[in-house]
Coordinates of C-alpha atoms and ligand atoms in Angstrom, one line a residue:
X1 CA -81.5 129.7 91.7
X2 CA -79.4 130.9 94.7
X3 CA -76.7 133.5 93.8
X4 CA -74.0 131.2 95.0
X5 CA -74.1 127.4 94.4
X6 CA -73.1 125.7 97.6
X7 CA -71.7 122.2 97.7
X8 CA -74.4 120.3 99.6
X9 CA -72.8 117.8 101.9
X10 CA -75.4 117.4 104.6
X11 CA -79.2 117.9 104.5
X12 CA -82.1 117.9 107.0
X13 CA -85.5 116.7 106.3
X14 CA -88.7 117.2 108.3
X15 CA -92.5 116.7 108.0
X16 CA -94.8 119.3 109.3
X17 CA -98.5 120.3 109.6
X18 CA -101.2 117.7 109.1
X19 CA -99.9 114.3 108.2
X20 CA -100.8 112.6 104.8
X21 CA -100.3 109.1 103.5
X22 CA -97.1 108.9 101.5
X23 CA -95.0 111.2 103.7
X24 CA -93.0 108.2 104.7
X25 CA -92.4 107.3 101.0
X26 CA -91.2 110.9 100.4
X27 CA -88.8 110.6 103.4
X28 CA -87.5 107.3 102.0
X29 CA -86.9 108.7 98.6
X30 CA -85.1 111.8 100.0
X31 CA -82.8 109.7 102.2
X32 CA -82.0 107.1 99.5
X33 CA -81.4 109.7 96.8
X34 CA -79.2 111.7 99.0
X35 CA -77.3 108.6 100.1
X36 CA -76.7 107.7 96.5
X37 CA -75.2 111.1 96.0
X38 CA -72.9 110.8 99.1
X39 CA -74.9 113.3 101.1
X40 CA -75.5 112.8 104.8
X41 CA -79.0 113.2 106.0
X42 CA -80.6 114.2 109.4
X43 CA -84.2 113.5 110.0
X44 CA -85.7 116.2 112.2
X45 CA -88.5 115.0 114.5
X46 CA -91.7 116.8 115.2
X47 CA -91.3 119.3 112.4
X48 CA -90.3 122.9 113.3
X49 CA -90.7 122.1 117.0
X50 CA -87.9 119.6 116.7
X51 CA -85.8 121.9 114.6
X52 CA -85.9 124.4 117.5
X53 CA -85.4 121.8 120.2
X54 CA -82.6 119.8 118.5
X55 CA -84.4 116.6 117.8
X56 CA -82.0 115.5 115.1
X57 CA -81.4 111.9 114.1
X58 CA -79.1 110.6 111.4
X59 CA -80.8 108.6 108.7
X60 CA -79.2 106.2 106.2
X61 CA -80.5 104.2 103.4
X62 CA -81.2 101.1 105.6
X63 CA -83.0 103.2 108.3
X64 CA -85.8 103.9 105.9
X65 CA -86.5 100.3 104.9
X66 CA -90.1 99.0 105.2
X67 CA -91.8 102.4 105.5
X68 CA -93.0 103.1 102.0
X69 CA -96.3 101.3 102.7
X70 CA -97.0 103.0 106.1
X71 CA -99.3 105.9 106.8
X72 CA -98.4 108.7 109.3
X73 CA -94.7 109.8 109.3
X74 CA -91.8 108.2 111.1
X75 CA -90.5 111.7 111.7
X76 CA -93.7 112.7 113.5
X77 CA -95.5 116.0 112.8
X78 CA -96.3 119.0 115.0
X79 CA -97.4 122.5 114.8
X80 CA -94.9 125.0 116.4
X81 CA -96.0 128.4 117.6
X82 CA -92.4 129.3 118.5
X83 CA -91.3 128.8 114.8
X84 CA -93.8 131.5 113.8
X85 CA -91.5 134.0 115.7
X86 CA -88.2 135.3 114.4
X87 CA -86.6 134.3 117.7
X88 CA -87.8 130.7 117.1
X89 CA -86.5 130.7 113.6
X90 CA -83.1 132.0 114.7
X91 CA -82.8 129.1 117.2
X92 CA -83.7 126.7 114.4
X93 CA -81.0 128.3 112.0
X94 CA -78.4 128.0 114.8
X95 CA -79.1 124.3 115.2
X96 CA -78.9 123.7 111.5
X97 CA -75.5 125.4 111.6
X98 CA -74.4 123.4 114.7
X99 CA -74.9 120.1 112.7
X100 CA -73.3 121.5 109.6
X101 CA -76.6 121.2 107.6
X102 CA -76.4 123.0 104.3
X103 CA -80.0 122.6 103.2
X104 CA -83.5 121.7 104.4
X105 CA -86.2 119.6 102.7
X106 CA -89.6 120.4 104.2
X107 CA -92.5 118.0 103.5
X108 CA -96.0 119.4 104.1
X109 CA -98.5 122.0 103.0
X110 CA -98.6 125.8 102.7
X111 CA -98.0 126.5 106.4
X112 CA -94.9 124.4 106.2
X113 CA -93.7 126.3 103.1
X114 CA -94.4 129.6 104.6
X115 CA -92.1 128.7 107.5
X116 CA -89.4 127.3 105.3
X117 CA -89.5 130.4 103.1
X118 CA -89.0 132.8 106.0
X119 CA -86.2 130.7 107.4
X120 CA -84.5 130.9 104.0
X121 CA -85.0 134.6 103.6
X122 CA -83.9 135.6 107.1
X123 CA -81.0 133.3 107.6
X124 CA -79.9 132.7 104.0
X125 CA -80.6 129.0 104.2
X126 CA -81.4 126.7 101.3
X127 CA -84.8 125.1 101.4
X128 CA -86.9 122.9 99.0
X129 CA -90.5 122.0 99.7
X130 CA -92.4 118.7 98.9
X131 CA -96.1 119.2 98.7
X132 CA -97.9 116.7 101.0
X133 CA -101.4 117.4 102.3
X134 CA -104.7 115.5 101.8
X135 CA -106.3 118.8 101.0
X136 CA -104.6 119.0 97.5
X137 CA -104.7 122.8 97.7
X138 CA -101.2 123.6 96.6
X139 CA -100.6 125.2 93.3
X140 CA -97.6 123.9 91.2
X141 CA -98.6 120.3 91.3
X142 CA -101.5 118.4 89.9
X143 CA -101.8 116.4 93.1
X144 CA -100.2 116.7 96.5
X145 CA -98.9 113.6 98.3
X146 CA -101.8 111.9 100.3
X147 CA -104.7 113.4 98.3
X148 CA -105.3 110.2 96.3
X149 CA -105.2 107.9 99.4
X150 CA -107.6 110.2 101.4
X151 CA -109.9 110.3 98.4
X152 CA -110.1 106.5 98.2
X153 CA -110.4 106.1 102.0
X154 CA -113.3 108.6 102.0
X155 CA -114.9 107.0 98.9
X156 CA -114.8 103.5 100.5
X157 CA -116.6 104.8 103.6
X158 CA -119.2 106.7 101.5
X159 CA -119.9 103.7 99.4
X160 CA -120.7 101.8 102.6
X161 CA -122.8 104.5 104.0
X162 CA -124.8 104.5 100.7
X163 CA -125.6 100.8 101.2
X164 CA -127.2 101.5 104.7
X165 CA -128.8 104.7 103.4
X166 CA -130.4 102.7 100.7
X167 CA -131.5 99.8 103.0
X168 CA -133.3 102.3 105.4
X169 CA -134.3 104.8 102.8
X170 CA -132.6 107.6 104.8
X171 CA -130.8 110.8 104.0
X172 CA -127.2 110.9 105.0
X173 CA -125.0 114.1 105.3
X174 CA -121.4 112.9 105.1
X175 CA -118.7 115.4 106.2
X176 CA -115.3 115.1 104.6
X177 CA -112.1 117.1 105.4
X178 CA -111.3 120.3 103.6
X179 CA -111.3 123.5 105.8
X180 CA -110.7 125.9 102.9
X181 CA -111.0 123.8 99.8
X182 CA -113.4 121.2 98.5
X183 CA -111.2 118.8 96.4
X184 CA -112.1 115.8 98.5
X185 CA -115.8 116.7 98.6
X186 CA -116.0 117.3 94.9
X187 CA -114.2 114.2 93.7
X188 CA -115.8 111.8 96.2
X189 CA -119.1 113.5 95.4
X190 CA -118.6 112.5 91.7
X191 CA -117.2 109.1 92.3
X192 CA -119.8 108.1 94.8
X193 CA -122.8 109.5 92.8
X194 CA -123.8 111.7 95.6
X195 CA -127.0 113.7 95.2
X196 CA -125.0 116.9 96.2
X197 CA -121.5 117.9 97.0
X198 CA -121.2 121.1 99.1
X199 CA -117.9 123.0 98.7
X200 CA -116.3 126.0 100.5
X201 CA -115.7 127.4 97.1
X202 CA -119.2 127.8 96.1
X203 CA -122.0 129.9 97.9
X204 CA -124.4 127.5 99.6
X205 CA -127.9 128.6 100.6
X206 CA -129.7 126.1 102.8
X207 CA -133.0 126.9 101.0
X208 CA -131.3 125.9 97.7
X209 CA -130.1 122.6 99.2
X210 CA -133.6 121.9 100.4
X211 CA -135.2 122.7 97.1
X212 CA -132.7 120.6 95.2
X213 CA -133.2 117.6 97.5
X214 CA -136.9 117.9 97.3
X215 CA -136.8 117.9 93.5
X216 CA -134.6 114.9 93.5
X217 CA -136.6 113.0 96.1
X218 CA -139.8 113.7 94.0
X219 CA -138.5 111.4 91.4
X220 CA -137.8 107.7 92.0
X221 CA -135.2 108.2 94.7
X222 CA -135.9 107.0 98.2
X223 CA -132.5 107.6 99.8
X224 CA -130.0 110.4 99.4
X225 CA -126.4 111.2 100.2
X226 CA -125.0 114.7 100.5
X227 CA -121.2 115.1 100.7
X228 CA -120.3 118.2 102.8
X229 CA -116.8 119.7 103.0
X230 CA -116.1 120.7 106.6
X231 CA -115.3 124.3 105.5
X232 CA -118.6 124.6 103.6
X233 CA -120.4 127.8 104.6
X234 CA -123.5 125.9 105.8
X235 CA -121.3 125.1 108.8
X236 CA -120.7 121.4 108.2
X237 CA -122.9 118.4 108.3
X238 CA -124.2 118.8 111.9
X239 CA -125.3 122.3 111.3
X240 CA -126.8 121.4 108.0
X241 CA -128.9 118.6 109.6
X242 CA -130.2 121.0 112.1
X243 CA -131.4 123.3 109.4
X244 CA -133.0 120.8 107.1
X245 CA -134.2 117.9 109.2
X246 CA -137.8 119.2 109.8
X247 CA -138.3 119.4 106.1
X248 CA -137.1 115.8 105.5
X249 CA -138.4 114.1 108.6
X250 CA -139.6 111.0 106.7
X251 CA -136.0 110.4 105.5
X252 CA -134.6 110.2 109.1
X253 CA -131.7 112.5 108.3
X254 CA -128.4 111.1 109.7
X255 CA -124.9 112.6 109.9
X256 CA -121.5 110.9 109.5
X257 CA -118.3 112.8 110.0
X258 CA -115.4 110.9 108.4
X259 CA -112.7 113.1 110.2
X260 CA -109.1 111.9 110.7
X261 CA -109.7 108.4 109.3
X262 CA -109.0 110.3 105.9
X263 CA -105.5 111.2 107.1
X264 CA -104.4 107.7 108.0
X265 CA -103.9 104.3 106.3
X266 CA -101.5 102.9 103.8
X267 CA -100.8 105.2 100.8
X268 CA -102.2 104.3 97.4
X269 CA -99.8 103.1 94.7
X270 CA -100.2 106.6 93.1
X271 CA -99.2 108.4 96.2
X272 CA -96.2 106.1 96.8
X273 CA -94.9 106.8 93.3
X274 CA -95.6 110.5 93.5
X275 CA -93.8 110.8 96.8
X276 CA -90.9 108.8 95.5
X277 CA -90.6 111.0 92.4
X278 CA -90.8 114.2 94.5
X279 CA -88.4 113.0 97.2
X280 CA -85.7 112.3 94.7
X281 CA -86.5 115.4 92.7
X282 CA -86.1 117.5 95.9
X283 CA -82.6 116.3 96.3
X284 CA -81.7 116.7 92.7
X285 CA -82.9 120.4 92.5
X286 CA -80.9 121.3 95.7
X287 CA -77.7 119.8 94.1
X288 CA -78.5 121.9 91.0
X289 CA -78.4 125.0 93.2
X290 CA -82.2 125.8 93.6
X291 CA -83.6 127.1 96.8
X292 CA -86.9 128.6 98.1
X293 CA -88.7 126.3 95.6
X294 CA -91.3 123.5 95.7
X295 CA -91.1 120.4 93.4
X296 CA -94.3 119.1 91.9
X297 CA -95.6 117.0 89.1
X298 CA -97.7 118.7 86.3
X299 CA -98.9 116.7 83.3
X300 CA -96.6 114.0 84.3
X301 CA -93.4 116.1 84.2
X302 CA -91.5 117.5 87.1
X303 CA -92.2 121.2 87.8
X304 CA -90.2 123.6 90.0
X305 CA -92.3 126.4 91.5
X306 CA -91.0 129.3 93.6
X307 CA -92.2 128.8 97.2
X308 CA -93.5 132.4 97.2
X309 CA -95.8 131.4 94.3
X310 CA -96.8 128.2 95.9
X311 CA -97.9 130.0 99.1
X312 CA -99.4 133.0 97.4
X313 CA -102.9 131.4 96.9
X314 CA -104.8 128.1 97.1
X315 CA -105.2 125.9 94.1
X316 CA -108.6 126.3 92.4
X317 CA -111.1 123.5 91.8
X318 CA -111.6 122.4 88.2
X319 CA -114.8 124.1 87.2
X320 CA -115.6 121.5 84.6
X321 CA -115.7 118.9 87.4
X322 CA -118.1 121.2 89.4
X323 CA -120.4 121.3 86.2
X324 CA -120.1 117.6 85.7
X325 CA -121.2 116.8 89.3
X326 CA -124.3 118.9 88.6
X327 CA -125.1 117.2 85.3
X328 CA -124.7 113.7 86.7
X329 CA -126.6 113.9 90.0
Ligands
F6P401 O1 -104.4 118.3 106.7 C1 -105.3 119.3 106.4 C2 -106.6 119.0 107.2 O2 -106.9 117.7 107.0 C3 -107.8 119.9 106.9 O3 -108.6 119.5 105.9 C4 -108.4 119.9 108.3 O4 -109.3 120.9 108.5 C5 -107.3 119.8 109.2 O5 -106.3 119.2 108.6 C6 -107.5 119.3 110.6 O6 -106.3 119.3 111.3 P1 -106.1 118.9 112.8 O7 -105.2 117.7 112.7 O8 -105.5 120.1 113.4 O9 -107.4 118.5 113.4

């Protein structure tokens, strides 16, 4: 809680960092919940870049109609080098003051929260974070907005690749997003019945990968599918192919990188509901006097986590799921 509870009359909302499906649903919920409470809302375009360059636009309940089902973000997203500097943050704080904005709701991942936290500390500004990233790597919430949609987009693609892998009796190395964490790789690996899922969190020796694939292919299998997180230490699917193809020449090893397809598309029902809950919750906690916090949902209940905790480390994978993937392959 802040020392002094301010009467919030005007808030700003922005999306920052990598976009994720459901960001629009979160913006809509923030705007509608704030309007209900008689609070004026400014949407800030292009994240922190727009905060520094005064890209403010007033939003009302009507202006967020017909966006809950859309991927991307109507507020656009950007990465701002200038906001990493104190001078940049000073300009941002001056603009917030100029528009009489009392508090900021920042929708994004850990980079977004790190910026918001600094702004709050340096310029005594109230901020609340809403976790939205396909990586699902934020602690203080069971899932981040966009993760479920990205998971299902990736799974749909992997199922299709499995069909063609099976038809041609090939080996496919499918690379999914996840620079630092393997949530998408682990869960798509389990859900698609992949032979292996390679995760940044686990040490991967190429020789072990080869041995495990040889063992599996000795049995009845004629095709195989390996899900590789982009941040896996084998260096990703392209590098892995270079290192294993000579040993599996008869399987005509192929690579498919799913890339940014995982970030787009309509949010799933689960992401829309999560984003709606968190958008409304962010407004509520601001009105209760909280600042420098992130809202999340843990065990189906709203949870408030200090931002400094949310950015202190990455969420860990569930080790029982890692074991399960090994048992079931
Ligand atoms: O949003 C997170 C993420 O999807 C990472 O998994 C990935 O490494 C990164 O974004 C890619 O971001 P960019 O848009 O800069 O290519």
